[in-house]
Coordinates of C-alpha atoms in Angstrom, one line a residue:
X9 CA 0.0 0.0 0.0
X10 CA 0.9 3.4 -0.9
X11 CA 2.0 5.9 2.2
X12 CA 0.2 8.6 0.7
X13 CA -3.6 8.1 0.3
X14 CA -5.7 10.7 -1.9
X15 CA -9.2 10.6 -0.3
X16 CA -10.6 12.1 -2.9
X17 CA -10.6 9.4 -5.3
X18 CA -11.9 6.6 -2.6
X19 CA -15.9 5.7 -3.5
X20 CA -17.9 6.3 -0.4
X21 CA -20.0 3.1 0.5
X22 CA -23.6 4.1 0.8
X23 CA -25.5 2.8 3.9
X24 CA -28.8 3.3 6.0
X25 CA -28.3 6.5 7.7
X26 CA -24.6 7.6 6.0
X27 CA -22.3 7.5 3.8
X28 CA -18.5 5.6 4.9
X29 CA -15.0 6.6 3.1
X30 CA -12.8 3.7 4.2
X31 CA -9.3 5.1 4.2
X32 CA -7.6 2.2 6.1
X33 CA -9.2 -1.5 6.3
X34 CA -6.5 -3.4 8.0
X35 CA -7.3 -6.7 10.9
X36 CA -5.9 -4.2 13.4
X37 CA -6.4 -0.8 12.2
X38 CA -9.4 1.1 10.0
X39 CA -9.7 4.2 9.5
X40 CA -12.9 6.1 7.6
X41 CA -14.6 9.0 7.1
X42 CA -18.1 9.2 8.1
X43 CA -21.1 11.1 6.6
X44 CA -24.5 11.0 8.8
X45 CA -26.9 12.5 6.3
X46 CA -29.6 15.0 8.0
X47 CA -31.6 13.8 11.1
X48 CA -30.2 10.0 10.6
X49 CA -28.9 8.0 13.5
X50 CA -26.5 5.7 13.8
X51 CA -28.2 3.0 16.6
X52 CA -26.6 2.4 20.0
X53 CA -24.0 -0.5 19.8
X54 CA -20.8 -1.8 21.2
X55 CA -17.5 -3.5 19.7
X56 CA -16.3 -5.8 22.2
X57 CA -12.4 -5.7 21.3
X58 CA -11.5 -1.9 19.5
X59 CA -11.3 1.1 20.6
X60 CA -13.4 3.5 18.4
X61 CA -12.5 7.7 18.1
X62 CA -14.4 10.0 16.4
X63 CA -12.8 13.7 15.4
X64 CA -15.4 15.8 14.3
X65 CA -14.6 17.9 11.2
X66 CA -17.7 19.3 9.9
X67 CA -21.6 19.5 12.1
X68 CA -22.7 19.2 15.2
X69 CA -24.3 15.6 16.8
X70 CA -25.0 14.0 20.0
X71 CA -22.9 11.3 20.7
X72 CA -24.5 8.7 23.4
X73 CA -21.9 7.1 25.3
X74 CA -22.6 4.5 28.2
X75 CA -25.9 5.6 28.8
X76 CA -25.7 9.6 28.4
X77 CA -25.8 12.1 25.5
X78 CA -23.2 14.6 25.0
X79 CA -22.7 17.1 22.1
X80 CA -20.3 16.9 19.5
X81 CA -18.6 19.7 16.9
X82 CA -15.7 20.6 14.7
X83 CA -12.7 19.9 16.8
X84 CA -14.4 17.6 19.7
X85 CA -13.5 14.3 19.6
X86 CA -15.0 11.6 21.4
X87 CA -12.8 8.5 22.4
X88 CA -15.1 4.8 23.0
X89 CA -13.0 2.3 25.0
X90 CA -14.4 -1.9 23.8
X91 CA -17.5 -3.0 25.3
X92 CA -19.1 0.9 25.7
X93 CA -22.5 1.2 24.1
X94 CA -22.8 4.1 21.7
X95 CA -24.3 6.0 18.9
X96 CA -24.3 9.0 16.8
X97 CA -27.9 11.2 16.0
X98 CA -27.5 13.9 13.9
X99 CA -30.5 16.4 14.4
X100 CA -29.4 18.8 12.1
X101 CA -30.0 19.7 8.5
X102 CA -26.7 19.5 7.3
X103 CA -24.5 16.4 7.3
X104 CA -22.4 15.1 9.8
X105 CA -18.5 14.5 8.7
X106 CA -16.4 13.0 11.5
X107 CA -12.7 10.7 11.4
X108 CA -13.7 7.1 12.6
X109 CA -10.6 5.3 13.7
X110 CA -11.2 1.9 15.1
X111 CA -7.8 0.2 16.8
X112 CA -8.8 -3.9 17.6
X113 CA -6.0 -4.5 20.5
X114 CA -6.8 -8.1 20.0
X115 CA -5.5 -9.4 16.7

């Protein structure tokens, strides 16, 4: 693989509530960039063996993490050790772009 990785030319995978730029796809490492279209959710869930960080870079959300809501914008970042229920709602009317980085400690 390249070192240098022009995200411009990757082909976001469409799914229910956004749109995912995988960057990265390794066993122990993936990297993405995540789209939440307009007052979409992405449902509470947990990964049982990666660490999950979001960077916000464009919108705002509410990010619920281990049973409470707190608000997320360009700059915040929110880290999700394994095993920590969470989700993303985005109530707004413009998309959500955030860095997803998922790091699986258990390989």
């Amino acid at each position: 693989m390249d070192p240098i990785i022009d995200t411009g030319q990757l082909v976001p995978v469409p799914r229910d509530h956004s749109d995912n730029t995988h960057i990265v796809r390794r066993d122990d490492l993936k990297i993405g960039l995540i789209s939440v279209r307009p007052h979409e959710e992405l449902p509470v869930h947990a990964h049982e063996h990666e660490d999950q960080f979001y960077y916000v870079l464009e919108g705002e959300s509410i990010v619920s993490w281990g049973g409470r809501d707190y608000p997320l914008k360009p700059g915040t970042a929110a880290l999700i050790s394994p095993g920590v229920p969470h989700g993303v709602r985005n109530p707004h009317d413009t998309p959500l772009r955030y860095l997803d980085v998922f790091i699986n400690w258990r390989k």
